Short mmCIF file of C-alpha atoms and ligand atoms in Angstrom, two decimals:
data_model
loop_
_atom_site.label_atom_id
_atom_site.label_comp_id
_atom_site.label_asym_id
_atom_site.label_seq_id
_atom_site.Cartn_x
_atom_site.Cartn_y
_atom_site.Cartn_z
CA MET A 120 105.68 108.50 108.66
CA LYS A 121 107.75 107.80 105.97
CA ILE A 122 105.78 107.74 102.92
CA GLY A 123 107.40 106.50 99.16
CA MET A 124 104.01 107.62 96.46
CA ILE A 125 104.48 105.34 93.15
CA GLY A 126 103.40 107.38 90.47
CA THR A 127 103.50 111.49 90.08
CA GLY A 128 99.70 112.40 88.09
CA MET A 129 97.47 114.49 89.64
CA VAL A 130 96.62 111.77 92.13
CA GLY A 131 100.29 110.72 93.75
CA GLN A 132 100.60 115.00 93.50
CA THR A 133 97.72 115.21 95.11
CA LEU A 134 98.20 112.90 97.17
CA ALA A 135 102.38 113.83 97.95
CA GLY A 136 101.12 117.55 98.37
CA LYS A 137 98.44 116.60 101.04
CA LEU A 138 101.49 114.42 102.88
CA ASP A 139 104.18 116.64 102.73
CA SER A 140 101.84 118.95 104.45
CA LEU A 141 100.75 116.64 107.21
CA GLY A 142 104.67 116.57 108.46
CA HIS A 143 105.04 113.71 106.77
CA GLU A 144 108.44 112.63 104.61
CA VAL A 145 107.69 111.98 101.08
CA VAL A 146 109.28 110.43 98.34
CA ILE A 147 107.18 110.72 95.34
CA GLY A 148 108.80 107.74 92.09
CA THR A 149 109.13 108.08 89.16
CA ARG A 150 110.03 106.69 85.63
CA ASP A 151 113.41 109.12 85.08
CA PRO A 152 113.89 111.46 87.36
CA ALA A 153 115.20 114.03 85.25
CA ALA A 154 113.30 113.13 82.25
CA THR A 155 109.95 113.27 84.45
CA LEU A 156 111.57 117.47 85.68
CA ALA A 157 112.28 118.09 82.04
CA ARG A 158 109.13 118.11 80.49
CA THR A 159 107.72 121.30 79.80
CA SER A 160 104.03 120.74 78.20
CA PRO A 161 100.57 120.19 79.58
CA ASP A 162 99.07 116.12 80.80
CA MET A 163 97.15 114.61 78.17
CA MET A 164 93.92 115.64 80.73
CA GLY A 165 95.45 119.92 79.93
CA ASN A 166 97.36 119.32 84.07
CA PRO A 167 100.62 121.10 84.10
CA PRO A 168 103.46 119.41 84.24
CA PHE A 169 105.03 118.09 86.84
CA LYS A 170 107.98 120.51 88.11
CA VAL A 171 104.68 123.39 88.29
CA TRP A 172 104.01 121.17 91.12
CA HIS A 173 107.05 120.49 92.22
CA GLU A 174 108.35 124.18 92.11
CA ALA A 175 105.16 124.31 95.70
CA HIS A 176 106.00 120.95 96.66
CA THR A 177 109.92 121.62 97.29
CA ARG A 178 109.99 119.00 100.54
CA VAL A 179 108.89 116.26 98.99
CA LYS A 180 111.77 114.54 96.80
CA LEU A 181 112.09 113.26 93.55
CA ALA A 182 113.29 110.02 92.71
CA THR A 183 113.26 107.00 90.97
CA PHE A 184 109.83 104.45 91.68
CA ALA A 185 112.94 101.78 93.18
CA GLU A 186 114.22 105.38 95.71
CA ALA A 187 110.77 105.88 96.62
CA ALA A 188 109.49 102.58 97.48
CA ARG A 189 112.63 101.78 98.74
CA HIS A 190 112.57 104.49 101.56
CA GLY A 191 108.16 104.91 101.79
CA GLU A 192 107.17 102.83 105.64
CA ILE A 193 103.98 103.62 103.52
CA VAL A 194 103.53 102.79 99.56
CA ILE A 195 101.32 103.95 97.17
CA GLY A 196 100.84 102.85 94.01
CA ALA A 197 99.58 105.56 92.07
CA LEU A 198 100.39 104.85 88.33
CA THR A 199 98.48 104.38 85.01
CA GLY A 200 96.32 100.96 85.47
CA SER A 201 98.01 98.78 82.64
CA ALA A 202 101.36 99.64 83.76
CA ALA A 203 101.60 99.36 87.78
CA LEU A 204 102.07 96.03 87.23
CA ASP A 205 105.68 97.29 85.65
CA ALA A 206 106.13 100.03 87.66
CA LEU A 207 105.78 98.52 91.21
CA ARG A 208 108.20 95.40 89.39
CA ALA A 209 110.25 98.26 88.59
CA ALA A 210 109.79 99.79 92.48
CA GLY A 211 110.78 97.01 93.41
CA GLU A 212 109.51 93.75 95.22
CA GLU A 213 112.19 93.65 97.96
CA ASN A 214 110.99 97.10 98.96
CA LEU A 215 107.69 96.40 98.44
CA ALA A 216 108.24 93.56 100.98
CA GLY A 217 106.18 93.18 104.80
CA LYS A 218 105.00 96.37 103.12
CA VAL A 219 102.01 98.20 103.34
CA LEU A 220 100.25 99.07 99.99
CA VAL A 221 97.73 101.19 99.11
CA ASP A 222 96.28 100.58 95.39
CA ILE A 223 94.49 103.01 93.87
CA SER A 224 95.28 102.39 89.88
CA ASN A 225 92.95 101.92 87.98
CA PRO A 226 92.66 98.53 85.79
CA LEU A 227 91.09 101.70 82.57
CA ASP A 228 92.12 100.85 78.83
CA PHE A 229 91.97 103.35 76.03
CA SER A 230 93.34 101.39 73.25
CA LYS A 231 89.87 101.56 71.61
CA GLY A 232 88.42 104.79 72.12
CA MET A 233 86.29 106.96 74.80
CA PRO A 234 84.63 105.25 77.20
CA PRO A 235 87.15 103.12 78.33
CA THR A 236 87.30 99.51 78.95
CA LEU A 237 87.90 97.34 81.96
CA PHE A 238 91.23 94.97 80.64
CA VAL A 239 90.11 92.92 84.28
CA SER A 240 87.23 92.36 84.82
CA ASN A 241 84.04 89.59 86.93
CA THR A 242 86.63 87.57 88.13
CA ASP A 243 89.23 89.37 88.91
CA SER A 244 90.85 92.93 89.80
CA LEU A 245 94.06 95.06 89.24
CA GLY A 246 94.24 94.67 93.05
CA GLU A 247 94.30 91.39 92.69
CA LEU A 248 97.01 91.52 89.92
CA VAL A 249 98.99 93.05 91.92
CA GLN A 250 98.81 91.77 95.44
CA ARG A 251 99.18 88.10 93.02
CA ALA A 252 102.42 89.63 92.11
CA PHE A 253 103.83 90.86 95.08
CA PRO A 254 102.50 88.07 96.96
CA LYS A 255 104.90 89.77 100.50
CA ALA A 256 103.01 92.74 100.25
CA ARG A 257 100.20 93.95 102.32
CA VAL A 258 97.96 95.62 99.65
CA VAL A 259 95.09 97.77 100.20
CA LYS A 260 92.54 99.01 96.90
CA THR A 261 90.93 102.16 98.29
CA LEU A 262 90.46 105.77 96.73
CA ASN A 263 89.99 104.42 93.67
CA THR A 264 86.23 105.85 93.37
CA VAL A 265 86.18 109.23 93.23
CA ASN A 266 89.10 111.61 92.03
CA ALA A 267 92.02 113.42 92.91
CA ALA A 268 91.16 116.16 95.01
CA VAL A 269 88.70 114.38 97.04
CA MET A 270 90.48 112.08 97.72
CA ILE A 271 91.45 114.32 100.42
CA GLU A 272 89.00 116.24 100.70
CA PRO A 273 85.44 114.43 101.31
CA GLY A 274 83.96 117.70 102.05
CA LEU A 275 85.09 118.91 99.02
CA VAL A 276 81.30 116.78 97.38
CA ASP A 277 78.32 116.78 99.18
CA GLY A 278 80.10 118.25 102.41
CA GLY A 279 81.93 114.85 102.70
CA ASP A 280 78.64 113.56 103.15
CA HIS A 281 79.65 110.24 101.42
CA SER A 282 81.56 106.83 100.81
CA VAL A 283 84.38 105.93 100.65
CA PHE A 284 85.92 101.37 100.64
CA MET A 285 89.41 98.91 101.49
CA SER A 286 89.91 95.80 99.70
CA SER A 287 92.92 94.06 101.49
CA ASN A 288 93.67 90.52 102.58
CA ASP A 289 95.57 91.85 105.90
CA PRO A 290 93.23 93.38 108.61
CA GLU A 291 96.03 95.58 109.82
CA ALA A 292 96.79 96.72 106.61
CA LYS A 293 93.35 97.54 106.30
CA ALA A 294 93.32 99.61 110.44
CA VAL A 295 96.49 101.62 108.86
CA VAL A 296 94.99 102.11 105.90
CA ARG A 297 91.91 103.50 107.78
CA ARG A 298 93.59 105.71 110.39
CA MET A 299 94.97 107.72 107.24
CA LEU A 300 91.74 108.13 105.64
CA THR A 301 89.72 108.98 108.23
CA GLU A 302 92.01 111.32 110.31
CA TRP A 303 94.77 111.83 107.61
CA PHE A 304 91.96 112.61 105.32
CA GLY A 305 89.09 113.72 106.70
CA TRP A 306 87.12 110.43 105.46
CA ARG A 307 84.30 110.06 107.51
CA ASP A 308 82.27 106.68 106.45
CA VAL A 309 85.03 103.83 105.06
CA ILE A 310 83.49 100.42 104.21
CA ASP A 311 85.34 97.48 104.77
CA LEU A 312 84.03 95.57 101.40
CA GLY A 313 86.27 92.81 103.61
CA ASP A 314 89.48 90.91 100.80
CA ILE A 315 91.59 92.04 98.27
CA SER A 316 88.64 90.01 95.31
CA SER A 317 86.20 92.95 96.46
CA ALA A 318 88.86 95.06 94.51
CA ARG A 319 86.66 93.17 92.29
CA ALA A 320 84.07 95.77 92.22
CA THR A 321 85.66 98.99 93.47
CA GLU A 322 86.46 99.34 89.98
CA MET A 323 84.11 97.88 88.18
CA LEU A 324 82.20 101.28 89.79
CA MET A 325 84.77 103.12 86.55
CA PRO A 326 82.14 102.49 84.08
CA ILE A 327 79.09 104.41 85.46
CA TRP A 328 82.57 106.76 87.92
CA LEU A 329 83.54 107.77 83.87
CA ARG A 330 79.25 107.99 82.47
CA LEU A 331 77.91 110.19 85.66
CA TRP A 332 81.25 112.76 85.33
CA GLY A 333 80.36 113.26 81.40
CA ALA A 334 76.17 112.87 82.67
CA LEU A 335 76.74 115.55 85.24
CA GLY A 336 79.62 117.59 83.93
CA THR A 337 81.64 117.45 86.73
CA PRO A 338 84.19 114.78 88.40
CA MET A 339 83.52 116.40 91.78
CA ILE A 340 81.41 112.70 92.40
CA GLY A 341 80.44 110.88 94.78
CA PHE A 342 79.43 107.42 96.03
CA LYS A 343 76.74 107.21 98.66
CA VAL A 344 75.84 104.05 100.83
CA VAL A 345 72.80 104.54 103.56
CA ARG A 346 71.61 102.40 105.44
N1 NAP B 670 92.92 111.40 88.38
C1 NAP B 670 92.08 111.51 89.03
O1 NAP B 670 91.24 112.12 90.33
C2 NAP B 670 91.82 109.77 89.79
C3 NAP B 670 90.99 109.09 90.67
C4 NAP B 670 90.78 107.51 90.97
C5 NAP B 670 91.89 107.03 89.89
N2 NAP B 670 92.52 107.30 89.44
C6 NAP B 670 93.75 106.30 89.29
O2 NAP B 670 95.57 106.89 89.62
C7 NAP B 670 95.96 106.36 88.95
C8 NAP B 670 97.08 106.73 88.67
O3 NAP B 670 96.13 107.71 87.69
P1 NAP B 670 96.39 109.76 87.15
O4 NAP B 670 95.42 110.49 87.17
O5 NAP B 670 97.15 109.76 89.22
O6 NAP B 670 97.99 109.67 86.45
P2 NAP B 670 97.99 108.98 85.63
O7 NAP B 670 98.43 109.68 84.41
O8 NAP B 670 97.20 107.62 85.32
O9 NAP B 670 99.77 107.87 86.03
C9 NAP B 670 100.41 108.55 85.97
C10 NAP B 670 101.96 107.93 86.53
O10 NAP B 670 101.59 106.23 85.59
C11 NAP B 670 103.33 105.96 85.29
N3 NAP B 670 103.68 105.61 84.66
C12 NAP B 670 102.38 105.60 82.75
N4 NAP B 670 103.11 105.12 82.38
C13 NAP B 670 103.73 103.73 82.36
C14 NAP B 670 104.61 103.35 82.00
N5 NAP B 670 104.77 102.50 80.70
N6 NAP B 670 105.94 102.94 82.51
C15 NAP B 670 105.41 102.23 84.03
N7 NAP B 670 104.86 104.05 84.54
C16 NAP B 670 104.15 104.42 83.46
C17 NAP B 670 103.75 107.70 85.34
O11 NAP B 670 105.02 107.21 85.29
P3 NAP B 670 106.03 108.26 85.20
O12 NAP B 670 106.02 109.16 85.82
O13 NAP B 670 107.46 108.41 84.83
O14 NAP B 670 105.12 109.54 83.82
C18 NAP B 670 103.38 108.07 86.13
O15 NAP B 670 104.06 107.87 87.20
C19 NAP B 670 95.21 105.95 87.11
O16 NAP B 670 95.80 104.43 87.16
C20 NAP B 670 93.59 106.17 87.33
O17 NAP B 670 92.49 105.00 86.97
C21 NAP B 670 93.12 108.42 88.96
#
């Protein structure tokens, strides 16, 4: 399929690489392709500059947010939470209309230091903000509760015996995303939490997820729902 990846961070790179390896036609979007390729320093987390990844994934075309969104039959948003709406506006409402828009971003606010707080919670969520801003897009919130590497290889944690969540108003979009999660990425326990307002719950898992990372000393963790 044609995939538009909106975001060049670890999540965008990891998912784009996996989707490319599965034979999908992936375009990865950024604000300014030339500036992104010109970066030479590691990012804030110490990850190598984008061009190092891109040199190893030459089939994945780097383009603007709008070009990537236009290309995608499925569009995936993996954006800094505070910039997600602006980036999706740059991607273009018309390029998202009618499409499944997978939203992986978390509403983390780093402005008051560490650990980050949530800039939207309890009565609203980033998933809902995205769905309201782009009413014609078929927004599905998922994968935001695991590290990027685990998103495409759940077996990295406890042999894959843990859960991932999905929230969307659109049952057909959820069926598409369930197939992506199970058949393409290997998830075994995909829990449909209901409409997009259920993204509040998975975004509010971030505080415990971040504390677990600190306490256990590894981000290779997952939530397992036992029933
Ligand atoms: N990293 C993980 O393992 C992980 C796990 C679960 C969820 N998440 C969530 O997934 C999202 C992506 O995370 P990430 O670690 O891959 O990368 P990130 O650094 O959070 O986001 C990178 C993307 O955000 C864009 N961006 C940053 N500031 C912007 C601005 N002012 N305007 C427009 N776009 C802007 C960047 O654009 P350019 O391409 O132009 O630089 C880049 O494409 C985040 O919301 C994060 O909380 C991450």
